[in-house]
């Protein structure tokens, strides 16, 4: 009984059905024999591949153990569909600019020609577009579509955008800190050079003062020596004068 429950649980049934649908593209089965794939192509057009990506991702999400990651993946899959449909609507609105006559019958005829024969957006896309276009103002319709595409892009590529933003922020942060470090090194170098220059000037000033002082001492010594020589000469002259004979002896 447990084996039967394990075999026929939601996950296994989903993956079996998905594989069965995919196999019909390569091998004949009940769906292919009854033209189911032809109807899918007619009603969904180029969105057929997008639908298979959606179903494959949805089945894959069932096997994810982390509930938060599972919910995030499902949300991204839904917004992927919304974004694809919105892009198709914008393509049709852009194509209508080529249409000169804007009567409802002419618009329907033109949209069917462009949406089915030119690009094959599928009957569902064309039908829903005509219903919305005839009941909603064009500028409001375009604004809603652009908003859906913008929000879908952020949600689908949120992680990639976050990585890019972090890379850009880290890049400019590195440049900022490099410039700041270079500025700090430059200021420190200038400070050291200024300090060395000041020390050199002080040293040269001290040397000049010492030189002046030494020259002054030398000059004073020379003056002292000259005074001593003069005194010795006078003393010698006086001594010699005492030894001379008197002119008038008694």
mmCIF file of C-alpha atoms in Angstrom:
data_model
loop_
_atom_site.group_PDB
_atom_site.id
_atom_site.type_symbol
_atom_site.label_atom_id
_atom_site.label_comp_id
_atom_site.label_asym_id
_atom_site.label_seq_id
_atom_site.Cartn_x
_atom_site.Cartn_y
_atom_site.Cartn_z
ATOM 1 C CA UNK A 1 0.000 0.000 0.000
ATOM 2 C CA UNK A 2 2.860 2.377 0.857
ATOM 3 C CA UNK A 3 4.558 1.564 -2.447
ATOM 4 C CA UNK A 4 1.362 2.416 -4.344
ATOM 5 C CA UNK A 5 1.059 5.738 -2.493
ATOM 6 C CA UNK A 6 4.717 6.485 -3.195
ATOM 7 C CA UNK A 7 4.219 5.737 -6.882
ATOM 8 C CA UNK A 8 1.058 7.817 -7.299
ATOM 9 C CA UNK A 9 1.966 10.908 -5.307
ATOM 10 C CA UNK A 10 1.780 14.390 -6.802
ATOM 11 C CA UNK A 11 5.459 14.603 -7.684
ATOM 12 C CA UNK A 12 5.666 11.324 -9.541
ATOM 13 C CA UNK A 13 2.389 11.900 -11.395
ATOM 14 C CA UNK A 14 3.557 15.336 -12.504
ATOM 15 C CA UNK A 15 6.898 14.122 -13.808
ATOM 16 C CA UNK A 16 5.266 11.134 -15.568
ATOM 17 C CA UNK A 17 2.760 13.423 -17.318
ATOM 18 C CA UNK A 18 5.498 15.858 -18.293
ATOM 19 C CA UNK A 19 7.647 13.102 -19.777
ATOM 20 C CA UNK A 20 4.608 11.718 -21.582
ATOM 21 C CA UNK A 21 3.841 15.121 -23.133
ATOM 22 C CA UNK A 22 7.465 15.616 -24.185
ATOM 23 C CA UNK A 23 7.721 12.110 -25.667
ATOM 24 C CA UNK A 24 4.807 12.923 -27.997
ATOM 25 C CA UNK A 25 7.062 15.321 -29.902
ATOM 26 C CA UNK A 26 9.360 12.436 -30.839
ATOM 27 C CA UNK A 27 7.177 9.313 -30.784
ATOM 28 C CA UNK A 28 3.482 8.785 -31.680
ATOM 29 C CA UNK A 29 1.175 8.609 -28.656
ATOM 30 C CA UNK A 30 -2.465 9.248 -27.856
ATOM 31 C CA UNK A 31 -2.027 13.032 -27.762
ATOM 32 C CA UNK A 32 -0.197 13.179 -31.075
ATOM 33 C CA UNK A 33 -2.658 10.868 -32.803
ATOM 34 C CA UNK A 34 -5.517 13.165 -31.725
ATOM 35 C CA UNK A 35 -3.737 16.366 -32.933
ATOM 36 C CA UNK A 36 -3.390 17.763 -29.408
ATOM 37 C CA UNK A 37 0.039 19.195 -30.245
ATOM 38 C CA UNK A 38 -1.422 20.904 -33.299
ATOM 39 C CA UNK A 39 -4.060 22.581 -31.147
ATOM 40 C CA UNK A 40 -1.414 23.621 -28.648
ATOM 41 C CA UNK A 41 0.613 25.209 -31.465
ATOM 42 C CA UNK A 42 -2.438 27.006 -32.859
ATOM 43 C CA UNK A 43 -3.656 28.385 -29.533
ATOM 44 C CA UNK A 44 -0.323 29.138 -27.866
ATOM 45 C CA UNK A 45 1.885 29.794 -30.913
ATOM 46 C CA UNK A 46 5.464 30.674 -30.037
ATOM 47 C CA UNK A 47 4.541 30.526 -26.342
ATOM 48 C CA UNK A 48 4.459 26.722 -26.596
ATOM 49 C CA UNK A 49 8.179 26.478 -25.784
ATOM 50 C CA UNK A 50 7.728 28.951 -22.940
ATOM 51 C CA UNK A 51 4.956 26.770 -21.517
ATOM 52 C CA UNK A 52 7.167 23.680 -21.527
ATOM 53 C CA UNK A 53 9.885 25.617 -19.702
ATOM 54 C CA UNK A 54 7.240 26.692 -17.186
ATOM 55 C CA UNK A 55 5.955 23.124 -16.615
ATOM 56 C CA UNK A 56 9.467 21.677 -16.401
ATOM 57 C CA UNK A 57 10.473 24.316 -13.860
ATOM 58 C CA UNK A 58 7.263 23.819 -11.897
ATOM 59 C CA UNK A 59 7.806 20.053 -11.644
ATOM 60 C CA UNK A 60 11.421 20.643 -10.662
ATOM 61 C CA UNK A 61 10.293 22.985 -7.874
ATOM 62 C CA UNK A 62 8.298 20.121 -6.315
ATOM 63 C CA UNK A 63 11.548 18.286 -5.558
ATOM 64 C CA UNK A 64 13.214 21.274 -3.881
ATOM 65 C CA UNK A 65 13.594 20.773 -0.135
ATOM 66 C CA UNK A 66 13.983 24.442 0.729
ATOM 67 C CA UNK A 67 10.429 25.905 0.818
ATOM 68 C CA UNK A 68 11.647 29.487 0.293
ATOM 69 C CA UNK A 69 13.630 28.563 -2.822
ATOM 70 C CA UNK A 70 10.657 26.566 -4.084
ATOM 71 C CA UNK A 71 8.308 29.555 -3.730
ATOM 72 C CA UNK A 72 10.850 31.901 -5.334
ATOM 73 C CA UNK A 73 11.234 29.590 -8.343
ATOM 74 C CA UNK A 74 7.464 29.327 -8.814
ATOM 75 C CA UNK A 75 7.068 33.112 -8.613
ATOM 76 C CA UNK A 76 9.796 33.578 -11.224
ATOM 77 C CA UNK A 77 8.099 31.055 -13.517
ATOM 78 C CA UNK A 78 4.765 32.887 -13.303
ATOM 79 C CA UNK A 79 6.393 36.241 -13.973
ATOM 80 C CA UNK A 80 8.264 34.690 -16.910
ATOM 81 C CA UNK A 81 4.894 33.881 -18.496
ATOM 82 C CA UNK A 82 3.514 37.334 -17.710
ATOM 83 C CA UNK A 83 6.588 38.989 -19.180
ATOM 84 C CA UNK A 84 6.376 36.906 -22.376
ATOM 85 C CA UNK A 85 2.684 37.713 -22.850
ATOM 86 C CA UNK A 86 3.296 41.424 -22.160
ATOM 87 C CA UNK A 87 6.106 41.555 -24.727
ATOM 88 C CA UNK A 88 3.747 40.013 -27.297
ATOM 89 C CA UNK A 89 1.106 42.658 -26.521
ATOM 90 C CA UNK A 90 3.673 45.453 -26.891
ATOM 91 C CA UNK A 91 4.743 44.007 -30.234
ATOM 92 C CA UNK A 92 1.134 44.161 -31.461
ATOM 93 C CA UNK A 93 0.688 47.740 -30.192
ATOM 94 C CA UNK A 94 3.899 48.779 -31.943
ATOM 95 C CA UNK A 95 2.718 47.099 -35.149
ATOM 96 C CA UNK A 96 -0.535 49.100 -35.040
ATOM 97 C CA UNK A 97 1.481 52.299 -35.661
ATOM 98 C CA UNK A 98 1.766 51.185 -39.281
ATOM 99 C CA UNK A 99 -2.011 51.037 -39.593
ATOM 100 C CA UNK A 100 -3.595 54.193 -40.997
ATOM 101 C CA UNK A 101 -7.248 53.184 -40.531
ATOM 102 C CA UNK A 102 -8.148 52.661 -36.858
ATOM 103 C CA UNK A 103 -11.635 51.166 -37.133
ATOM 104 C CA UNK A 104 -12.220 48.101 -34.972
ATOM 105 C CA UNK A 105 -12.733 45.764 -37.931
ATOM 106 C CA UNK A 106 -9.538 46.972 -39.611
ATOM 107 C CA UNK A 107 -7.603 46.648 -36.333
ATOM 108 C CA UNK A 108 -8.844 43.074 -35.853
ATOM 109 C CA UNK A 109 -7.936 42.145 -39.391
ATOM 110 C CA UNK A 110 -4.490 43.712 -39.090
ATOM 111 C CA UNK A 111 -3.763 42.107 -35.681
ATOM 112 C CA UNK A 112 -4.760 38.663 -36.934
ATOM 113 C CA UNK A 113 -2.510 39.075 -39.949
ATOM 114 C CA UNK A 114 0.468 40.290 -37.928
ATOM 115 C CA UNK A 115 -0.051 38.132 -34.825
ATOM 116 C CA UNK A 116 -0.897 34.846 -36.555
ATOM 117 C CA UNK A 117 0.610 34.899 -40.032
ATOM 118 C CA UNK A 118 3.768 36.914 -39.380
ATOM 119 C CA UNK A 119 4.893 35.755 -35.942
ATOM 120 C CA UNK A 120 2.244 33.246 -34.710
ATOM 121 C CA UNK A 121 1.547 34.530 -31.229
ATOM 122 C CA UNK A 122 -1.351 32.089 -30.978
ATOM 123 C CA UNK A 123 -5.106 32.481 -30.911
ATOM 124 C CA UNK A 124 -5.246 33.049 -27.149
ATOM 125 C CA UNK A 125 -2.803 35.951 -27.312
ATOM 126 C CA UNK A 126 -4.641 37.568 -30.217
ATOM 127 C CA UNK A 127 -8.098 37.062 -28.690
ATOM 128 C CA UNK A 128 -7.142 38.459 -25.275
ATOM 129 C CA UNK A 129 -5.283 41.383 -26.887
ATOM 130 C CA UNK A 130 -8.321 42.446 -28.940
ATOM 131 C CA UNK A 131 -10.587 42.203 -25.881
ATOM 132 C CA UNK A 132 -8.267 44.347 -23.741
ATOM 133 C CA UNK A 133 -7.353 46.817 -26.512
ATOM 134 C CA UNK A 134 -10.989 47.636 -27.265
ATOM 135 C CA UNK A 135 -11.848 48.277 -23.581
ATOM 136 C CA UNK A 136 -8.695 49.963 -22.172
ATOM 137 C CA UNK A 137 -7.058 53.240 -23.121
ATOM 138 C CA UNK A 138 -3.879 52.745 -25.118
ATOM 139 C CA UNK A 139 -1.590 54.784 -22.820
ATOM 140 C CA UNK A 140 -2.845 52.960 -19.701
ATOM 141 C CA UNK A 141 -2.465 49.603 -21.476
ATOM 142 C CA UNK A 142 1.109 50.404 -22.495
ATOM 143 C CA UNK A 143 1.950 51.661 -18.993
ATOM 144 C CA UNK A 144 0.680 48.453 -17.404
ATOM 145 C CA UNK A 145 2.615 46.289 -19.874
ATOM 146 C CA UNK A 146 5.866 48.185 -19.339
ATOM 147 C CA UNK A 147 5.419 47.945 -15.559
ATOM 148 C CA UNK A 148 4.817 44.186 -15.752
ATOM 149 C CA UNK A 149 7.904 43.690 -17.920
ATOM 150 C CA UNK A 150 10.027 45.847 -15.620
ATOM 151 C CA UNK A 151 8.871 44.073 -12.436
ATOM 152 C CA UNK A 152 9.200 40.652 -14.095
ATOM 153 C CA UNK A 153 12.746 41.422 -15.209
ATOM 154 C CA UNK A 154 13.737 42.387 -11.674
ATOM 155 C CA UNK A 155 12.123 39.288 -10.162
ATOM 156 C CA UNK A 156 13.449 36.851 -12.777
ATOM 157 C CA UNK A 157 16.977 38.221 -12.831
ATOM 158 C CA UNK A 158 17.006 39.489 -9.239
ATOM 159 C CA UNK A 159 19.967 37.373 -8.190
ATOM 160 C CA UNK A 160 21.971 38.272 -11.278
ATOM 161 C CA UNK A 161 21.153 41.967 -10.846
ATOM 162 C CA UNK A 162 22.158 41.732 -7.188
ATOM 163 C CA UNK A 163 25.462 40.154 -8.203
ATOM 164 C CA UNK A 164 26.084 42.845 -10.823
ATOM 165 C CA UNK A 165 25.204 45.624 -8.378
ATOM 166 C CA UNK A 166 27.478 44.135 -5.708
ATOM 167 C CA UNK A 167 30.271 43.856 -8.279
ATOM 168 C CA UNK A 168 29.802 47.501 -9.309
ATOM 169 C CA UNK A 169 29.624 48.674 -5.686
ATOM 170 C CA UNK A 170 32.722 46.675 -4.724
ATOM 171 C CA UNK A 171 34.536 47.938 -7.822
ATOM 172 C CA UNK A 172 33.900 51.599 -7.004
ATOM 173 C CA UNK A 173 34.512 50.941 -3.311
ATOM 174 C CA UNK A 174 37.929 49.485 -4.201
ATOM 175 C CA UNK A 175 38.697 52.505 -6.370
ATOM 176 C CA UNK A 176 37.615 54.832 -3.538
ATOM 177 C CA UNK A 177 39.754 53.088 -0.930
ATOM 178 C CA UNK A 178 42.716 52.890 -3.338
ATOM 179 C CA UNK A 179 42.495 56.635 -3.973
ATOM 180 C CA UNK A 180 42.107 57.263 -0.261
ATOM 181 C CA UNK A 181 45.154 55.096 0.493
ATOM 182 C CA UNK A 182 47.197 56.832 -2.217
ATOM 183 C CA UNK A 183 46.175 60.200 -0.813
ATOM 184 C CA UNK A 184 47.145 59.080 2.697
ATOM 185 C CA UNK A 185 50.531 57.815 1.487
ATOM 186 C CA UNK A 186 51.105 61.048 -0.442
ATOM 187 C CA UNK A 187 50.200 63.193 2.574
ATOM 188 C CA UNK A 188 52.409 61.070 4.819
ATOM 189 C CA UNK A 189 55.272 61.363 2.330
ATOM 190 C CA UNK A 190 54.850 65.130 2.149
ATOM 191 C CA UNK A 191 54.761 65.268 5.931
ATOM 192 C CA UNK A 192 57.988 63.264 6.162
ATOM 193 C CA UNK A 193 59.656 65.419 3.507
ATOM 194 C CA UNK A 194 58.542 68.568 5.315
ATOM 195 C CA UNK A 195 59.863 67.192 8.604
ATOM 196 C CA UNK A 196 63.165 66.241 6.992
ATOM 197 C CA UNK A 197 63.430 69.677 5.398
ATOM 198 C CA UNK A 198 62.734 71.358 8.735
ATOM 199 C CA UNK A 199 65.295 69.180 10.502
ATOM 200 C CA UNK A 200 67.825 69.952 7.781
ATOM 201 C CA UNK A 201 67.221 73.702 8.153
ATOM 202 C CA UNK A 202 67.547 73.449 11.927
ATOM 203 C CA UNK A 203 70.757 71.454 11.533
ATOM 204 C CA UNK A 204 72.187 73.969 9.061
ATOM 205 C CA UNK A 205 71.217 76.813 11.394
ATOM 206 C CA UNK A 206 72.938 75.116 14.297
ATOM 207 C CA UNK A 207 76.016 74.517 12.149
ATOM 208 C CA UNK A 208 76.039 78.187 11.133
ATOM 209 C CA UNK A 209 75.721 79.278 14.751
ATOM 210 C CA UNK A 210 78.554 76.942 15.754
ATOM 211 C CA UNK A 211 80.688 78.220 12.908
ATOM 212 C CA UNK A 212 80.070 81.838 13.881
ATOM 213 C CA UNK A 213 80.807 81.052 17.515
ATOM 214 C CA UNK A 214 84.030 79.235 16.600
ATOM 215 C CA UNK A 215 85.159 82.127 14.424
ATOM 216 C CA UNK A 216 84.357 84.539 17.225
ATOM 217 C CA UNK A 217 86.385 82.478 19.719
ATOM 218 C CA UNK A 218 89.250 82.304 17.297
ATOM 219 C CA UNK A 219 89.228 86.053 16.798
ATOM 220 C CA UNK A 220 89.146 86.632 20.559
ATOM 221 C CA UNK A 221 92.098 84.328 21.029
ATOM 222 C CA UNK A 222 94.025 86.135 18.310
ATOM 223 C CA UNK A 223 93.276 89.451 20.031
ATOM 224 C CA UNK A 224 94.448 88.079 23.375
ATOM 225 C CA UNK A 225 97.673 86.857 21.801
ATOM 226 C CA UNK A 226 98.267 90.273 20.256
ATOM 227 C CA UNK A 227 97.776 92.020 23.648
ATOM 228 C CA UNK A 228 100.170 89.603 25.348
ATOM 229 C CA UNK A 229 102.830 90.234 22.714
ATOM 230 C CA UNK A 230 102.492 93.966 23.236
ATOM 231 C CA UNK A 231 102.841 93.659 26.999
ATOM 232 C CA UNK A 232 105.884 91.403 26.677
ATOM 233 C CA UNK A 233 107.532 93.887 24.298
ATOM 234 C CA UNK A 234 106.961 96.799 26.655
ATOM 235 C CA UNK A 235 108.292 94.829 29.615
ATOM 236 C CA UNK A 236 111.374 93.861 27.673
ATOM 237 C CA UNK A 237 111.976 97.443 26.652
ATOM 238 C CA UNK A 238 111.712 98.612 30.246
ATOM 239 C CA UNK A 239 114.154 95.959 31.362
ATOM 240 C CA UNK A 240 116.679 96.896 28.743
ATOM 241 C CA UNK A 241 116.344 100.529 29.732
ATOM 242 C CA UNK A 242 117.418 99.789 33.322
ATOM 243 C CA UNK A 243 120.698 98.316 32.117
ATOM 244 C CA UNK A 244 121.719 101.367 30.109
ATOM 245 C CA UNK A 245 124.575 103.623 31.788
ATOM 246 C CA UNK A 246 123.651 107.023 33.045
ATOM 247 C CA UNK A 247 124.776 110.014 31.006
ATOM 248 C CA UNK A 248 125.717 112.138 34.050
ATOM 249 C CA UNK A 249 127.679 110.052 36.509
ATOM 250 C CA UNK A 250 128.123 111.499 39.938
#
